[in-house]
Short mmCIF file of C-alpha atoms and ligand atoms in Angstrom, two decimals:
data_model
loop_
_atom_site.label_atom_id
_atom_site.label_comp_id
_atom_site.label_asym_id
_atom_site.label_seq_id
_atom_site.Cartn_x
_atom_site.Cartn_y
_atom_site.Cartn_z
CA UNK D 912 61.92 -7.94 -31.16
CA UNK D 913 60.52 -10.23 -28.44
CA UNK D 914 56.77 -9.56 -28.04
CA UNK D 915 55.19 -9.75 -24.60
CA UNK D 916 51.94 -11.58 -24.06
CA UNK D 917 50.43 -8.52 -22.47
CA UNK D 918 48.60 -5.67 -24.17
CA UNK D 919 50.25 -2.22 -23.90
CA UNK D 920 50.49 -0.76 -20.40
CA UNK D 921 47.38 1.24 -19.53
CA UNK D 922 45.29 -0.46 -22.21
CA UNK D 923 41.66 0.57 -21.65
CA UNK D 924 39.68 -2.64 -21.31
CA UNK D 925 35.95 -2.26 -20.76
CA UNK D 926 32.47 -2.33 -22.25
CA UNK D 927 30.05 -0.12 -24.16
CA UNK D 928 26.35 0.64 -23.76
CA UNK D 929 24.00 3.33 -25.08
CA UNK D 930 21.44 5.29 -23.08
CA UNK D 931 18.47 4.39 -25.28
CA UNK D 932 19.18 0.66 -25.03
CA UNK D 933 19.66 0.49 -21.27
CA UNK D 934 18.24 3.39 -19.28
CA UNK D 935 14.48 2.90 -19.63
CA UNK D 936 12.73 5.60 -17.55
CA UNK D 937 11.56 7.10 -20.83
CA UNK D 938 8.88 9.35 -19.38
CA UNK D 939 10.08 10.36 -15.94
CA UNK D 940 12.14 13.16 -14.41
CA UNK D 941 11.38 15.45 -17.31
CA UNK D 942 12.76 13.30 -20.12
CA UNK D 943 11.33 14.00 -23.57
CA UNK D 944 10.60 11.43 -26.28
CA UNK D 945 13.54 10.44 -28.42
CA UNK D 946 13.53 8.75 -31.82
CA UNK D 947 14.48 5.52 -30.01
CA UNK D 948 11.38 5.67 -27.82
CA UNK D 949 9.19 4.98 -30.83
CA UNK D 950 11.35 2.18 -32.23
CA UNK D 951 9.14 -0.88 -32.46
CA UNK D 952 9.74 -4.42 -31.33
CA UNK D 953 10.44 -6.90 -34.13
CA UNK D 954 9.07 -10.36 -33.41
CA UNK D 955 11.33 -13.37 -33.13
CA UNK D 956 10.35 -14.48 -36.61
CA UNK D 957 12.41 -11.64 -37.99
CA UNK D 958 15.73 -13.06 -36.76
CA UNK D 959 16.96 -13.38 -40.29
CA UNK D 960 15.34 -10.17 -41.47
CA UNK D 961 18.17 -7.69 -41.69
CA UNK D 962 16.09 -4.63 -42.24
CA UNK D 963 14.41 -4.62 -38.86
CA UNK D 964 14.04 -0.93 -38.27
CA UNK D 965 11.32 1.39 -37.17
CA UNK D 966 8.54 2.29 -39.56
CA UNK D 967 9.28 5.95 -39.97
CA UNK D 968 6.22 7.24 -41.73
CA UNK D 969 4.37 10.15 -40.18
CA UNK D 970 1.34 8.08 -39.32
CA UNK D 971 3.42 5.51 -37.42
CA UNK D 972 5.25 8.27 -35.57
CA UNK D 973 1.99 9.94 -34.54
CA UNK D 974 0.56 6.64 -33.32
CA UNK D 975 3.67 5.94 -31.27
CA UNK D 976 3.70 9.41 -29.75
CA UNK D 977 0.13 8.95 -28.55
CA UNK D 978 0.79 5.52 -27.04
CA UNK D 979 1.38 5.91 -23.30
CA UNK D 980 2.58 2.32 -22.86
CA UNK D 981 5.88 0.61 -23.50
CA UNK D 982 4.29 -2.53 -24.95
CA UNK D 983 5.63 -2.18 -28.50
CA UNK D 984 8.57 0.04 -27.65
CA UNK D 985 11.19 -1.93 -25.68
CA UNK D 986 13.65 0.96 -25.66
CA UNK D 987 11.23 2.75 -23.36
CA UNK D 988 12.01 -0.03 -20.88
CA UNK D 989 15.70 -0.66 -21.60
CA UNK D 990 17.10 -2.75 -18.75
CA UNK D 991 16.19 -0.17 -16.09
CA UNK D 992 19.77 1.02 -15.87
CA UNK D 993 18.38 4.39 -14.77
CA UNK D 994 17.50 2.85 -11.43
CA UNK D 995 20.03 0.01 -11.29
CA UNK D 996 23.19 1.70 -12.50
CA UNK D 997 24.98 1.29 -9.17
CA UNK D 998 24.49 -2.46 -9.21
CA UNK D 999 25.62 -2.65 -12.85
CA UNK D 1000 28.66 -0.47 -12.34
CA UNK D 1001 29.64 -2.60 -9.34
CA UNK D 1002 29.58 -5.69 -11.57
CA UNK D 1003 31.64 -3.94 -14.25
CA UNK D 1004 34.13 -2.92 -11.57
CA UNK D 1005 34.23 -6.51 -10.36
CA UNK D 1006 35.22 -7.56 -13.88
CA UNK D 1007 38.03 -5.03 -13.57
CA UNK D 1008 36.78 -2.50 -16.13
CA UNK D 1009 39.20 0.33 -16.76
CA UNK D 1010 36.61 2.11 -18.87
CA UNK D 1011 32.93 2.19 -19.74
CA UNK D 1012 31.49 3.76 -22.86
CA UNK D 1013 28.06 5.28 -22.32
CA UNK D 1014 25.97 7.84 -24.15
CA UNK D 1015 24.10 10.82 -22.75
CA UNK D 1016 20.45 10.85 -23.82
CA UNK D 1017 20.01 14.25 -25.46
CA UNK D 1018 16.26 14.21 -24.69
CA UNK D 1019 16.95 13.66 -20.98
CA UNK D 1020 18.96 16.88 -20.93
CA UNK D 1021 16.92 18.86 -23.49
CA UNK D 1022 13.49 17.17 -23.74
CA UNK D 1023 12.52 18.73 -27.08
CA UNK D 1024 16.00 19.89 -28.03
CA UNK D 1025 14.92 23.53 -28.16
CA UNK D 1026 14.84 24.53 -24.48
CA UNK D 1027 17.18 27.29 -23.41
CA UNK D 1028 17.87 25.66 -20.03
CA UNK D 1029 18.84 22.04 -19.45
CA UNK D 1030 16.57 19.71 -17.49
CA UNK D 1031 18.08 19.65 -14.00
CA UNK D 1032 16.89 16.11 -13.25
CA UNK D 1033 18.69 14.82 -16.32
CA UNK D 1034 21.86 16.63 -15.35
CA UNK D 1035 21.58 15.22 -11.85
CA UNK D 1036 21.31 11.66 -13.13
CA UNK D 1037 24.51 11.90 -15.17
CA UNK D 1038 26.36 13.64 -12.35
CA UNK D 1039 25.51 10.74 -10.09
CA UNK D 1040 26.50 8.23 -12.73
CA UNK D 1041 29.89 9.83 -13.35
CA UNK D 1042 30.56 10.23 -9.63
CA UNK D 1043 29.93 6.53 -9.12
CA UNK D 1044 32.20 5.65 -12.03
CA UNK D 1045 34.90 7.83 -10.58
CA UNK D 1046 34.52 6.21 -7.19
CA UNK D 1047 35.00 2.81 -8.84
CA UNK D 1048 37.97 3.95 -10.92
CA UNK D 1049 36.17 3.49 -14.24
CA UNK D 1050 37.16 6.01 -16.94
CA UNK D 1051 34.13 7.18 -18.93
CA UNK D 1052 34.02 7.38 -22.71
CA UNK D 1053 30.95 9.38 -23.69
CA UNK D 1054 29.08 9.44 -26.98
CA UNK D 1055 27.01 12.58 -27.48
CA UNK D 1056 24.69 11.15 -30.11
CA UNK D 1057 23.85 7.46 -30.19
CA UNK D 1058 20.55 7.01 -32.09
CA UNK D 1059 18.54 9.01 -29.54
CA UNK D 1060 17.94 12.59 -30.68
CA UNK D 1061 14.82 14.37 -29.37
CA UNK D 1062 11.84 13.25 -31.45
CA UNK D 1063 10.51 16.81 -31.48
CA UNK D 1064 13.51 17.92 -33.56
CA UNK D 1065 12.85 15.15 -36.02
CA UNK D 1066 9.18 16.01 -36.42
CA UNK D 1067 9.61 19.80 -36.56
CA UNK D 1068 12.81 20.10 -38.60
CA UNK D 1069 13.07 16.75 -40.37
CA UNK D 1070 15.99 16.11 -38.06
CA UNK D 1071 19.47 17.00 -39.23
CA UNK D 1072 18.27 18.04 -42.70
CA UNK D 1073 17.69 21.50 -41.18
CA UNK D 1074 20.85 23.41 -40.39
CA UNK D 1075 19.29 24.86 -37.26
CA UNK D 1076 19.70 21.51 -35.52
CA UNK D 1077 23.45 22.16 -35.46
CA UNK D 1078 22.84 24.98 -32.97
CA UNK D 1079 20.71 22.81 -30.72
CA UNK D 1080 23.32 20.08 -30.71
CA UNK D 1081 26.12 22.53 -29.98
CA UNK D 1082 24.12 23.85 -27.02
CA UNK D 1083 23.56 20.32 -25.73
CA UNK D 1084 27.22 19.36 -26.17
CA UNK D 1085 28.41 22.48 -24.38
CA UNK D 1086 26.17 21.81 -21.41
CA UNK D 1087 27.68 18.30 -21.29
CA UNK D 1088 31.22 19.69 -21.46
CA UNK D 1089 30.52 22.30 -18.78
CA UNK D 1090 28.78 19.88 -16.43
CA UNK D 1091 30.72 16.67 -17.00
CA UNK D 1092 34.08 17.78 -18.39
CA UNK D 1093 35.44 17.41 -14.87
CA UNK D 1094 34.88 13.63 -15.10
CA UNK D 1095 35.14 12.87 -18.81
CA UNK D 1096 38.31 13.04 -20.89
CA UNK D 1097 37.18 10.88 -23.86
CA UNK D 1098 34.26 12.12 -25.97
CA UNK D 1099 32.81 10.75 -29.20
CA UNK D 1100 30.54 12.99 -31.24
CA UNK D 1101 28.30 10.70 -33.33
CA UNK D 1102 27.90 6.95 -33.05
CA UNK D 1103 28.40 5.25 -36.42
CA UNK D 1104 27.94 8.49 -38.35
CA UNK D 1105 27.98 6.50 -41.61
CA UNK D 1106 24.78 4.69 -40.59
CA UNK D 1107 22.72 7.69 -41.70
CA UNK D 1108 22.49 6.06 -45.13
CA UNK D 1109 21.25 2.77 -43.70
CA UNK D 1110 18.72 4.18 -41.24
CA UNK D 1111 18.30 7.96 -41.67
CA UNK D 1112 15.56 8.26 -39.06
CA UNK D 1113 17.34 6.41 -36.27
CA UNK D 1114 20.65 8.16 -36.90
CA UNK D 1115 19.49 11.64 -37.82
CA UNK D 1116 15.72 11.96 -37.38
CA UNK D 1117 15.18 12.17 -41.15
CA UNK D 1118 11.63 11.26 -42.17
CA UNK D 1119 11.55 10.17 -45.78
CA UNK D 1120 7.99 11.39 -46.37
CA UNK D 1121 9.10 14.93 -45.63
CA UNK D 1122 11.48 15.04 -48.56
CA UNK D 1123 10.46 16.25 -51.97
CA UNK D 1124 10.02 13.15 -54.12
CA UNK D 1125 13.33 12.20 -55.68
CA UNK D 1126 15.36 14.27 -53.22
CA UNK D 1127 15.51 11.75 -50.38
CA UNK D 1128 19.18 10.92 -50.89
CA UNK D 1129 20.08 14.56 -51.33
CA UNK D 1130 18.45 15.27 -47.95
CA UNK D 1131 20.37 12.48 -46.28
CA UNK D 1132 23.68 13.89 -47.53
CA UNK D 1133 22.63 17.33 -46.36
CA UNK D 1134 21.84 15.97 -42.90
CA UNK D 1135 25.18 14.18 -42.85
CA UNK D 1136 26.99 17.38 -43.75
CA UNK D 1137 25.30 19.15 -40.86
CA UNK D 1138 26.45 16.38 -38.53
CA UNK D 1139 30.02 16.74 -39.82
CA UNK D 1140 29.94 20.48 -39.16
CA UNK D 1141 28.36 19.99 -35.73
CA UNK D 1142 30.97 17.39 -34.87
CA UNK D 1143 33.78 19.79 -35.83
CA UNK D 1144 32.23 22.68 -33.90
CA UNK D 1145 31.86 20.71 -30.69
CA UNK D 1146 35.35 19.25 -31.11
CA UNK D 1147 36.60 22.84 -31.07
CA UNK D 1148 34.54 23.64 -27.97
CA UNK D 1149 35.75 20.54 -26.13
CA UNK D 1150 39.36 21.40 -26.98
CA UNK D 1151 38.89 24.86 -25.54
CA UNK D 1152 37.03 23.80 -22.42
CA UNK D 1153 38.47 20.52 -21.18
CA UNK D 1154 42.17 20.07 -20.41
CA UNK D 1155 43.74 16.98 -22.03
CA UNK D 1156 40.47 16.11 -23.73
CA UNK D 1157 40.43 13.54 -26.54
CA UNK D 1158 37.58 13.83 -29.03
CA UNK D 1159 36.98 10.96 -31.40
CA UNK D 1160 34.86 9.98 -34.37
CA UNK D 1161 33.08 6.64 -34.58
CA UNK D 1162 32.70 4.52 -37.68
CA UNK D 1163 30.91 1.25 -38.43
CA UNK D 1164 33.76 -0.76 -39.87
CA UNK D 1165 32.11 -2.82 -42.58
CA UNK D 1166 35.07 -4.82 -43.85
CA UNK D 1167 34.31 -6.08 -47.34
CA UNK D 1168 36.20 -8.66 -49.40
CA UNK D 1169 35.85 -9.49 -53.09
CA UNK D 1170 33.99 -12.78 -53.41
CA UNK D 1171 36.40 -13.77 -56.18
CA UNK D 1172 39.48 -12.23 -57.76
CA UNK D 1173 37.49 -11.28 -60.86
CA UNK D 1174 38.43 -7.62 -61.46
CA UNK D 1175 34.75 -6.67 -61.38
CA UNK D 1176 34.41 -8.05 -57.84
CA UNK D 1177 37.63 -6.32 -56.83
CA UNK D 1178 36.51 -2.94 -58.14
CA UNK D 1179 33.08 -3.17 -56.51
CA UNK D 1180 34.74 -4.11 -53.24
CA UNK D 1181 37.27 -1.31 -53.44
CA UNK D 1182 34.45 1.19 -53.94
CA UNK D 1183 32.52 -0.20 -50.97
CA UNK D 1184 35.54 0.16 -48.75
CA UNK D 1185 36.26 3.67 -50.02
CA UNK D 1186 32.68 4.65 -49.23
CA UNK D 1187 33.02 3.12 -45.76
CA UNK D 1188 36.14 5.20 -45.09
CA UNK D 1189 34.66 8.46 -46.37
CA UNK D 1190 33.15 9.43 -43.00
CA UNK D 1191 36.40 9.02 -41.11
CA UNK D 1192 38.22 10.82 -43.93
CA UNK D 1193 36.14 13.93 -43.25
CA UNK D 1194 36.51 13.76 -39.49
CA UNK D 1195 40.17 12.76 -39.27
CA UNK D 1196 41.59 14.52 -42.34
CA UNK D 1197 39.16 17.44 -42.27
CA UNK D 1198 37.95 17.38 -45.85
CA UNK D 1199 35.64 15.57 -48.24
CA UNK D 1200 37.70 13.13 -50.33
CA UNK D 1201 37.97 14.17 -53.96
CA UNK D 1202 36.62 10.81 -55.15
CA UNK D 1203 33.50 11.21 -53.03
CA UNK D 1204 32.93 14.79 -54.19
CA UNK D 1205 33.17 13.58 -57.77
CA UNK D 1206 30.82 10.69 -57.08
CA UNK D 1207 28.23 13.07 -55.57
CA UNK D 1208 28.52 15.42 -58.51
CA UNK D 1209 28.03 12.56 -60.95
CA UNK D 1210 24.92 11.56 -59.04
CA UNK D 1211 23.56 15.11 -59.20
CA UNK D 1212 23.77 15.51 -55.41
CA UNK D 1213 24.55 19.00 -54.25
CA UNK D 1214 25.38 19.67 -50.60
CA UNK D 1215 24.58 23.22 -49.50
CA UNK D 1216 27.51 24.62 -47.50
CA UNK D 1217 28.05 27.89 -45.69
CA UNK D 1218 31.24 29.72 -46.75
CA UNK D 1219 33.05 28.76 -43.55
CA UNK D 1220 32.12 25.06 -43.46
CA UNK D 1221 35.21 23.69 -45.18
CA UNK D 1222 37.41 25.75 -42.91
CA UNK D 1223 35.56 24.52 -39.81
CA UNK D 1224 36.04 20.90 -40.90
CA UNK D 1225 39.72 21.40 -41.68
CA UNK D 1226 40.56 23.21 -38.45
CA UNK D 1227 38.74 20.91 -36.02
CA UNK D 1228 39.67 17.35 -36.77
CA UNK D 1229 39.32 14.60 -34.18
CA UNK D 1230 42.12 13.34 -31.92
CA UNK D 1231 41.45 9.65 -32.30
CA UNK D 1232 39.43 7.21 -34.32
CA UNK D 1233 37.02 4.66 -32.92
CA UNK D 1234 34.95 2.05 -34.64
CA UNK D 1235 32.56 -0.83 -34.18
CA UNK D 1236 33.39 -4.21 -35.63
CA UNK D 1237 31.04 -7.19 -35.56
CA UNK D 1238 31.33 -8.99 -38.88
CA UNK D 1239 32.66 -8.79 -42.40
CA UNK D 1240 31.03 -9.47 -45.73
CA UNK D 1241 31.86 -10.08 -49.35
CA UNK D 1242 30.93 -8.26 -52.55
CA UNK D 1243 30.27 -9.66 -55.98
CA UNK D 1244 29.20 -8.54 -59.43
CA UNK D 1245 26.93 -11.57 -59.58
CA UNK D 1246 23.46 -10.41 -58.61
CA UNK D 1247 22.52 -14.00 -57.82
CA UNK D 1248 25.29 -14.40 -55.20
CA UNK D 1249 23.94 -15.64 -51.89
CA UNK D 1250 23.49 -12.92 -49.28
CA UNK D 1251 23.42 -12.84 -45.50
CA UNK D 1252 22.56 -10.14 -42.97
CA UNK D 1253 25.16 -8.17 -41.08
CA UNK D 1254 25.05 -5.04 -38.98
CA UNK D 1255 22.23 -3.23 -40.83
CA UNK D 1256 23.56 -4.49 -44.14
CA UNK D 1257 22.84 -7.38 -46.43
CA UNK D 1258 26.21 -8.53 -47.71
CA UNK D 1259 27.32 -11.33 -49.98
CA UNK D 1260 27.96 -14.47 -48.01
CA UNK D 1261 31.59 -15.43 -47.55
CA UNK D 1262 31.86 -19.25 -47.81
CA UNK D 1263 34.85 -19.35 -45.45
CA UNK D 1264 33.12 -17.86 -42.41
CA UNK D 1265 30.69 -19.14 -39.78
CA UNK D 1266 27.77 -16.95 -38.69
CA UNK D 1267 25.84 -16.03 -35.57
CA UNK D 1268 22.20 -16.91 -34.84
CA UNK D 1269 21.36 -13.68 -36.67
CA UNK D 1270 23.42 -14.53 -39.75
CA UNK D 1271 26.26 -12.08 -39.04
CA UNK D 1272 29.50 -13.60 -40.34
CA UNK D 1273 32.14 -14.09 -37.66
CA UNK D 1274 35.57 -12.94 -38.84
CA UNK D 1275 38.26 -12.27 -36.19
CA UNK D 1276 40.98 -11.87 -38.78
CA UNK D 1277 38.87 -9.19 -40.43
CA UNK D 1278 39.33 -7.17 -37.24
CA UNK D 1279 43.10 -7.32 -37.60
CA UNK D 1280 42.84 -6.39 -41.28
CA UNK D 1281 40.55 -3.48 -40.34
CA UNK D 1282 42.95 -2.26 -37.67
CA UNK D 1283 45.92 -2.29 -40.02
CA UNK D 1284 43.93 -0.75 -42.85
CA UNK D 1285 42.55 2.08 -40.70
CA UNK D 1286 45.81 2.79 -38.93
CA UNK D 1287 47.72 2.90 -42.18
CA UNK D 1288 45.17 5.35 -43.58
CA UNK D 1289 44.78 7.68 -40.60
CA UNK D 1290 47.83 7.31 -38.31
CA UNK D 1291 45.97 8.38 -35.17
CA UNK D 1292 45.36 6.43 -31.94
CA UNK D 1293 42.44 4.04 -32.23
CA UNK D 1294 39.90 2.33 -30.02
CA UNK D 1295 37.52 -0.49 -30.80
CA UNK D 1296 34.39 0.77 -29.06
CA UNK D 1297 31.99 -2.01 -30.06
CA UNK D 1298 32.58 -5.67 -30.77
CA UNK D 1299 30.61 -8.68 -29.65
CA UNK D 1300 28.22 -11.44 -30.50
CA UNK D 1301 24.43 -11.41 -30.25
CA UNK D 1302 23.23 -14.89 -29.29
CA UNK D 1303 20.25 -16.78 -27.91
CA UNK D 1304 21.55 -17.62 -24.43
CA UNK D 1305 19.77 -20.32 -22.45
CA UNK D 1306 19.87 -21.09 -18.75
CA UNK D 1307 21.18 -24.64 -18.23
CA UNK D 1308 19.79 -27.16 -15.76
CA UNK D 1309 22.45 -26.07 -13.23
CA UNK D 1310 20.93 -22.59 -13.34
CA UNK D 1311 23.94 -21.12 -15.16
CA UNK D 1312 24.65 -19.74 -18.62
CA UNK D 1313 27.53 -21.52 -20.31
CA UNK D 1314 28.27 -19.14 -23.16
CA UNK D 1315 31.40 -20.81 -24.55
CA UNK D 1316 30.52 -19.55 -28.04
CA UNK D 1317 30.84 -15.97 -26.75
CA UNK D 1318 34.18 -16.71 -25.09
CA UNK D 1319 35.41 -18.27 -28.35
CA UNK D 1320 34.30 -15.19 -30.27
CA UNK D 1321 36.10 -12.77 -27.96
CA UNK D 1322 39.23 -14.91 -27.61
CA UNK D 1323 39.68 -15.09 -31.36
CA UNK D 1324 39.14 -11.35 -31.79
CA UNK D 1325 41.48 -10.41 -28.92
CA UNK D 1326 44.28 -12.52 -30.39
CA UNK D 1327 43.93 -10.70 -33.69
CA UNK D 1328 43.99 -7.35 -31.86
CA UNK D 1329 47.22 -8.34 -30.17
CA UNK D 1330 48.77 -9.31 -33.50
CA UNK D 1331 47.79 -5.95 -34.97
CA UNK D 1332 49.34 -4.15 -31.99
CA UNK D 1333 52.52 -6.19 -32.37
CA UNK D 1334 52.61 -5.18 -36.02
CA UNK D 1335 52.56 -1.51 -35.00
CA UNK D 1336 48.94 -0.43 -34.71
CA UNK D 1337 48.35 2.18 -31.99
CA UNK D 1338 45.31 0.61 -30.32
CA UNK D 1339 44.63 2.22 -26.95
CA UNK D 1340 41.40 0.61 -25.82
CA UNK D 1341 38.64 -1.89 -26.34
CA UNK D 1342 35.05 -1.80 -25.15
CA UNK D 1343 32.93 -4.88 -25.79
CA UNK D 1344 29.36 -4.56 -26.97
CA UNK D 1345 27.77 -5.04 -24.64
CA UNK D 1346 28.96 -6.08 -21.20
CA UNK D 1347 25.36 -6.59 -20.08
CA UNK D 1348 22.31 -7.78 -22.05
CA UNK D 1349 20.34 -4.84 -23.43
CA UNK D 1350 17.70 -4.01 -25.99
CA UNK D 1351 18.96 -4.59 -29.53
CA UNK D 1352 19.39 -1.46 -31.63
CA UNK D 1353 18.27 -3.19 -34.80
CA UNK D 1354 15.42 -5.43 -33.69
CA UNK D 1355 14.55 -4.13 -30.21
CA UNK D 1356 14.81 -7.70 -28.95
CA UNK D 1357 16.05 -8.60 -25.48
CA UNK D 1358 16.55 -12.16 -26.69
CA UNK D 1359 19.48 -11.05 -28.85
CA UNK D 1360 21.93 -11.14 -25.97
CA UNK D 1361 25.44 -9.71 -25.96
CA UNK D 1362 26.38 -9.50 -22.27
CA UNK D 1363 28.76 -11.09 -19.82
CA UNK D 1364 25.87 -10.36 -17.49
CA UNK D 1365 22.43 -11.84 -18.10
CA UNK D 1366 19.34 -9.72 -17.52
CA UNK D 1367 16.19 -11.60 -16.61
CA UNK D 1368 13.82 -9.92 -19.06
CA UNK D 1369 12.18 -11.17 -22.24
CA UNK D 1370 11.18 -9.48 -25.46
CA UNK D 1371 7.81 -8.48 -24.03
CA UNK D 1372 9.34 -6.97 -20.90
CA UNK D 1373 8.39 -9.84 -18.57
CA UNK D 1374 10.89 -10.86 -15.91
CA UNK D 1375 12.51 -9.69 -12.70
CA UNK D 1376 15.27 -7.71 -14.49
CA UNK D 1377 17.68 -9.33 -12.03
CA UNK D 1378 21.29 -9.61 -13.16
CA UNK D 1379 23.29 -12.87 -13.30
CA UNK D 1380 26.88 -13.61 -14.31
CA UNK D 1381 27.45 -15.79 -17.37
CA UNK D 1382 30.59 -17.96 -17.75
CA UNK D 1383 32.08 -15.24 -19.93
CA UNK D 1384 32.05 -12.88 -16.92
CA UNK D 1385 34.90 -14.71 -15.16
CA UNK D 1386 36.71 -15.24 -18.43
CA UNK D 1387 36.76 -11.53 -19.32
CA UNK D 1388 37.70 -10.65 -15.74
CA UNK D 1389 40.78 -12.84 -16.11
CA UNK D 1390 41.70 -11.29 -19.46
CA UNK D 1391 41.56 -7.82 -17.93
CA UNK D 1392 43.38 -8.89 -14.75
CA UNK D 1393 46.29 -10.24 -16.79
CA UNK D 1394 46.09 -7.43 -19.38
CA UNK D 1395 45.49 -10.01 -22.07
CA UNK D 1396 48.27 -12.44 -21.15
CA UNK D 1397 45.72 -15.12 -20.11
CA UNK D 1398 44.73 -15.44 -23.76
CA UNK D 1399 47.92 -17.28 -24.42
CA UNK D 1400 47.82 -19.55 -21.37
CA UNK D 1401 44.48 -21.17 -22.13
C1 LIG M 456 25.93 -0.99 -33.42
C2 LIG M 456 25.20 0.04 -32.59
O1 LIG M 456 25.74 -0.71 -34.74
O2 LIG M 456 25.51 -2.30 -33.32
C3 LIG M 456 24.65 -0.49 -31.29
O3 LIG M 456 26.02 1.16 -32.35
C4 LIG M 456 23.99 -1.84 -31.55
O4 LIG M 456 23.77 0.46 -30.75
C5 LIG M 456 25.05 -2.80 -32.08
O5 LIG M 456 23.34 -2.36 -30.45
C6 LIG M 456 24.55 -4.20 -32.32
O6 LIG M 456 23.42 -4.19 -33.15
P1 LIG M 456 22.07 -4.90 -32.71
O7 LIG M 456 21.11 -4.56 -33.78
O8 LIG M 456 22.38 -6.35 -32.65
O9 LIG M 456 21.71 -4.33 -31.38
#
């Protein structure tokens, strides 16, 4: 069959951002503190330090809660999207975006998570945002939980470890469906739900010190189970409330290869990939995989379930699967094998791949392999909802940013996407991370830049916050305008 150069008709090209990394306005219009608002800045020296996450001990949390400034907490500043969203949306529309993935900050709608009534100022902000997107013809994709749960729920309940948090989340989600269902067809429940094991506080408000010694991992699995149940419950609600709704899960695709063909490397790798798929297994297939249940049992981990939980999971599976893809890594039985950071992981270095300024290994073909692997396993429509390259952009003497490295990264990944589609994968959309520079999730740096649009702000929050197009802006605009065909004319 003759393949066209274009992506499928109606392909959703766009970008993805998260409230806590862009909005700022952390303490106005009734917003409560979220776990992201106490995430500390990691100095430039930590570029190669993969584990750059918030200190989550109780003392650090208390100190942060009492600090009225944003000095050490860049996510309190974001990129001031709260006030500049019209300008930003106009630039996205100029690039031709068909879609924009955003998240709704739970603590802007329910400041502590426990209120009975939603904060009207928060609701108003998102109404205005969605109206503007509609006016510009940009289809929203909305994540309900993207590393920004109300801090009060974390402190009082140890986050998702307590089953009661399910009820608060269901209330929040239902307010979102009732208020914004008129604008939003695509909903994602939890961003990178698997990340709970890599950063339990950021993902689920779990504070290690609150666990009984030795039961930390058990608590993390319990919190995860509660998120699975909550995800299924709100999937059911969305299906009942919003016509033609599509609810999706969201996975960090951490593609792992054996460093060698030694059977030991192959087995370790297979197990890593099985673990990575587990989260989507539950949300797409509606049940815990037998191998994972056995693994938990062997580890002495017992997840407390209510009698109806398995039924809830089975009956309310998601409609589509989404994932983030930035890098791949290798695995080896050799404990001395060289390692390099990736997206909140420290993987074995693959000698065949280049890496970004932050050591993440660039692997476009790994995206194609991931697409085929996931589609073969799940057979549901898929979207790539995060993919991009964090880099140290510099302004050249002509006053412009010539980010050819970013264009090269995207071009190579898009070509692999097209090959996967031509081989039969049902890929319906792609949102780059991130179309505009924003505060890094991992390091809270502004200097780790992802955007097609530059934001004049530094790590300390100095700068005008003015926006400026990079070279990649025009390039992506042309890709969208030609629905991908321009990739093959360059
Ligand atoms: C994803 C997150 O894991 O990676 C985003 O969903 C994050 O929120 C992105 O920004 C890139 O990671 P980082 O640490 O470079 O911002």
